[in-house]
mmCIF file of C-alpha atoms in Angstrom:
data_model
loop_
_atom_site.group_PDB
_atom_site.id
_atom_site.type_symbol
_atom_site.label_atom_id
_atom_site.label_comp_id
_atom_site.label_asym_id
_atom_site.label_seq_id
_atom_site.Cartn_x
_atom_site.Cartn_y
_atom_site.Cartn_z
ATOM 1 C CA MET D 1 148.774 93.331 82.316
ATOM 2 C CA ILE D 2 152.486 92.066 81.303
ATOM 3 C CA ASP D 3 153.699 93.778 77.664
ATOM 4 C CA LEU D 4 154.571 91.305 75.537
ATOM 5 C CA GLY D 5 155.082 92.323 72.270
ATOM 6 C CA LEU D 6 155.068 89.830 68.954
ATOM 7 C CA THR D 7 159.243 89.749 68.796
ATOM 8 C CA LYS D 8 159.325 88.868 72.549
ATOM 9 C CA LEU D 9 157.088 86.008 72.043
ATOM 10 C CA ALA D 10 158.861 84.990 69.363
ATOM 11 C CA ILE D 11 161.666 85.018 70.923
ATOM 12 C CA ILE D 12 161.100 83.458 74.219
ATOM 13 C CA GLY D 13 159.265 80.500 72.431
ATOM 14 C CA ALA D 14 162.322 79.802 70.659
ATOM 15 C CA VAL D 15 164.403 79.444 73.828
ATOM 16 C CA ALA D 16 161.940 77.273 74.958
ATOM 17 C CA LEU D 17 162.143 75.072 71.868
ATOM 18 C CA VAL D 18 165.812 74.601 72.306
ATOM 19 C CA VAL D 19 165.841 74.120 76.309
ATOM 20 C CA ILE D 20 162.803 71.954 76.857
ATOM 21 C CA GLY D 21 162.640 70.051 73.140
ATOM 22 C CA PRO D 22 160.247 69.660 70.363
ATOM 23 C CA GLU D 23 158.504 66.277 72.253
ATOM 24 C CA LYS D 24 157.962 67.761 75.391
ATOM 25 C CA LEU D 25 156.590 71.870 74.034
ATOM 26 C CA PRO D 26 153.269 70.710 73.600
ATOM 27 C CA LYS D 27 152.799 69.239 77.121
ATOM 28 C CA VAL D 28 154.478 72.198 78.817
ATOM 29 C CA ALA D 29 152.597 75.081 76.622
ATOM 30 C CA ARG D 30 149.281 73.396 78.008
ATOM 31 C CA MET D 31 150.197 73.363 81.449
ATOM 32 C CA ALA D 32 151.542 77.036 81.047
ATOM 33 C CA GLY D 33 148.033 77.680 79.529
ATOM 34 C CA THR D 34 146.177 76.391 82.257
ATOM 35 C CA LEU D 35 148.433 77.762 85.072
ATOM 36 C CA TYR D 36 147.339 81.355 82.816
ATOM 37 C CA GLY D 37 143.565 80.155 83.346
ATOM 38 C CA ARG D 38 143.672 79.581 86.519
ATOM 39 C CA ALA D 39 145.562 83.124 87.544
ATOM 40 C CA GLN D 40 142.914 84.891 85.206
ATOM 41 C CA ARG D 41 140.233 82.940 87.096
ATOM 42 C CA TYR D 42 142.190 84.416 90.503
ATOM 43 C CA LEU D 43 142.287 87.771 89.496
ATOM 44 C CA HIS D 44 138.756 87.688 88.199
ATOM 45 C CA ASP D 45 137.970 86.484 92.240
ATOM 46 C CA VAL D 46 139.567 88.695 93.777
ATOM 47 C CA LYS D 47 138.533 91.400 91.931
ATOM 48 C CA SER D 48 134.566 90.963 92.780
ATOM 49 C CA GLU D 49 135.452 90.312 95.818
ATOM 50 C CA VAL D 50 136.686 93.788 95.980
ATOM 51 C CA SER D 51 133.721 95.404 94.328
ATOM 52 C CA ARG D 52 131.403 93.518 96.542
ATOM 53 C CA GLU D 53 133.235 95.087 99.536
ATOM 54 C CA ILE D 54 132.715 98.269 98.337
ATOM 55 C CA GLU D 55 129.145 98.178 97.364
ATOM 56 C CA MET D 56 128.158 96.563 100.909
ATOM 57 C CA GLU D 57 130.281 99.718 102.091
ATOM 58 C CA GLU D 58 128.514 102.174 100.632
ATOM 59 C CA LEU D 59 125.355 100.507 101.230
ATOM 60 C CA ARG D 60 126.232 100.534 105.265
ATOM 61 C CA ASN D 61 126.884 104.283 104.538
ATOM 62 C CA LEU D 62 123.288 104.710 103.311
ATOM 63 C CA HIS D 63 121.750 102.369 105.719
ATOM 64 C CA LYS D 64 123.282 104.551 108.141
ATOM 65 C CA ASP D 65 122.346 107.817 106.874
ATOM 66 C CA ILE D 66 118.046 106.802 106.283
ATOM 67 C CA GLN D 67 118.290 105.661 109.601
ATOM 68 C CA ASP D 68 119.997 109.513 110.581
ATOM 69 C CA SER D 69 117.269 111.126 108.495
ATOM 70 C CA ALA D 70 114.438 108.384 110.165
ATOM 71 C CA GLN D 71 115.599 109.955 113.441
ATOM 72 C CA SER D 72 115.338 112.923 113.041
ATOM 73 C CA PHE D 73 112.103 113.030 110.920
ATOM 74 C CA LYS D 74 110.992 111.149 113.966
ATOM 75 C CA SER D 75 112.341 113.391 117.086
ATOM 76 C CA GLU D 76 110.583 116.552 114.567
ATOM 77 C CA VAL D 77 107.079 114.205 114.251
ATOM 78 C CA GLU D 78 107.597 114.171 118.184
ATOM 79 C CA THR D 79 107.640 117.713 118.840
ATOM 80 C CA PHE D 80 105.432 118.420 116.236
ATOM 81 C CA LYS D 81 103.366 116.594 118.290
ATOM 82 C CA SER D 82 103.993 117.892 121.952
ATOM 83 C CA ASP D 83 103.397 121.368 120.036
ATOM 84 C CA VAL D 84 99.336 120.684 118.867
ATOM 85 C CA GLU D 85 98.935 119.221 121.774
ATOM 86 C CA SER D 86 99.844 121.622 123.871
ATOM 87 C CA THR D 87 98.216 124.195 121.501
ATOM 88 C CA VAL D 88 94.858 121.785 121.287
ATOM 89 C CA SER D 89 94.740 121.640 125.527
ATOM 90 C CA SER D 90 94.748 125.473 126.111
ATOM 91 C CA HIS D 91 92.507 125.925 123.097
ATOM 92 C CA MET D 92 90.153 123.308 125.243
ATOM 93 C CA GLY D 93 90.460 125.058 128.481
ATOM 94 C CA GLU D 94 89.578 128.342 126.864
ATOM 95 C CA VAL D 95 86.444 127.266 124.892
ATOM 96 C CA GLU D 96 85.846 125.176 128.006
ATOM 97 C CA SER D 97 86.003 128.448 130.218
ATOM 98 C CA ALA D 98 83.549 130.195 127.616
ATOM 99 C CA TRP D 99 81.308 127.176 127.866
ATOM 100 C CA ARG D 100 80.817 127.237 131.159
ATOM 101 C CA GLY D 101 80.033 131.081 131.271
ATOM 102 C CA ASP D 102 76.972 130.588 129.231
ATOM 103 C CA THR D 103 75.261 127.219 128.777
ATOM 104 C CA ALA D 104 72.805 128.374 126.265
ATOM 105 C CA VAL D 105 75.850 128.826 123.681
ATOM 106 C CA MET D 106 76.137 125.196 124.089
ATOM 107 C CA PRO D 107 75.830 123.704 120.120
ATOM 108 C CA THR D 108 73.344 121.155 119.477
ATOM 109 C CA THR D 109 75.139 117.992 118.503
ATOM 110 C CA ALA D 110 73.231 115.496 115.671
ATOM 111 C CA SER D 111 71.749 112.215 117.737
ATOM 112 C CA THR D 112 73.072 109.120 115.854
ATOM 113 C CA ASP D 113 69.769 107.944 115.253
ATOM 114 C CA ASP D 114 70.101 111.314 112.299
ATOM 115 C CA ILE D 115 73.319 110.077 111.585
ATOM 116 C CA GLU D 116 72.618 106.616 110.689
ATOM 117 C CA ARG D 117 69.386 107.600 108.704
ATOM 118 C CA LYS D 118 71.372 110.114 106.908
ATOM 119 C CA ALA D 119 74.489 107.389 106.011
ATOM 120 C CA ARG D 120 71.617 104.803 105.081
ATOM 121 C CA ASP D 121 69.957 107.202 102.745
ATOM 122 C CA PHE D 122 73.213 108.001 101.073
ATOM 123 C CA ARG D 123 74.537 104.231 100.588
ATOM 124 C CA ARG D 124 71.062 103.392 99.231
ATOM 125 C CA LYS D 125 71.294 106.136 96.638
ATOM 126 C CA LYS D 126 74.708 105.923 95.786
ATOM 127 C CA LEU D 127 73.487 102.124 95.220
ATOM 128 C CA ALA D 128 71.080 103.083 92.848
ATOM 129 C CA LYS D 129 73.137 105.969 90.834
ATOM 130 C CA THR D 130 76.289 104.115 90.224
ATOM 131 C CA SER D 131 76.998 100.736 89.468
ATOM 132 C CA SER D 132 79.441 99.011 86.877
ATOM 133 C CA MET D 133 77.068 96.315 85.887
ATOM 134 C CA PRO D 134 75.624 97.530 82.180
ATOM 135 C CA ALA D 135 71.954 98.060 82.067
ATOM 136 C CA TRP D 136 71.514 94.995 79.897
ATOM 137 C CA TYR D 137 72.969 92.607 82.200
ATOM 138 C CA LYS D 138 70.513 93.938 84.916
ATOM 139 C CA ASN D 139 67.504 93.642 82.816
ATOM 140 C CA ARG D 140 69.033 90.375 82.246
ATOM 141 C CA GLN D 141 69.261 89.031 85.413
ATOM 142 C CA GLY D 142 66.249 90.964 87.102
ATOM 143 C CA THR D 143 68.687 93.396 89.112
ATOM 144 C CA ARG D 144 66.785 96.803 90.692
ATOM 145 C CA GLN D 145 67.628 99.487 88.700
ATOM 146 C CA HIS D 146 65.269 101.813 90.905
ATOM 147 C CA VAL D 147 65.511 102.167 94.815
ATOM 148 C CA LEU D 148 61.766 101.872 95.980
ATOM 149 C CA SER D 149 60.983 103.357 99.266
ATOM 150 C CA GLY D 150 59.324 100.976 101.669
ATOM 151 C CA ALA D 151 55.519 102.224 101.392
ATOM 152 C CA ALA D 152 56.081 101.341 97.671
ATOM 153 C CA ARG D 153 57.866 97.642 98.257
ATOM 154 C CA VAL D 154 55.165 96.841 100.502
ATOM 155 C CA ARG D 155 52.767 97.514 98.132
ATOM 156 C CA LYS D 156 53.682 95.668 95.050
ATOM 157 C CA PHE D 157 54.099 92.697 97.397
ATOM 158 C CA ARG D 158 50.997 92.560 98.751
ATOM 159 C CA PRO D 159 49.130 89.932 98.343
ATOM 160 C CA GLY D 160 46.508 90.536 95.928
ATOM 161 C CA ALA D 161 48.789 93.291 94.294
ATOM 162 C CA THR D 162 48.504 93.374 90.374
ATOM 163 C CA SER D 163 51.720 91.953 88.766
ATOM 164 C CA ASN D 164 51.770 94.439 86.177
ATOM 165 C CA THR D 165 52.043 97.751 88.426
ATOM 166 C CA LYS D 166 55.500 99.204 88.419
ATOM 167 C CA PHE D 167 56.886 101.544 90.397
ATOM 168 C CA PHE D 168 60.321 103.545 89.614
#
């Protein structure tokens, strides 16, 4: 800040001692220290405010850049979407015209019953194969380790069936 050497401080102190006097010098020095501390706090506040403003300006610029890139990405996605829709609609028109010409070529679709049955079988097999519980815990709790078919379950729980019969 201000370049004050040791000699300059000694000269200022001697002049202050002569001008102010020895009885008022501690009070004046205390007041000068207080003013110097206030000045330092004020400079620190100004520096922090300036740095805050610079950071805010950088954030505004970054926000603007991100919004611009988001808008450009959105426009690219919309153009891609329109291109895909036009391509799909043109191909659908070709497929429909081909199907109208020859009805025997139409593909067969699986019924919903077949799809549901396959999904149910898949879930049942997956449940039996994969489990995060250890086998000793399953044995202790009595949980199922193997999937029983419907016929095996009926036979197991039929009245009069022996209890020592095991099905896997």
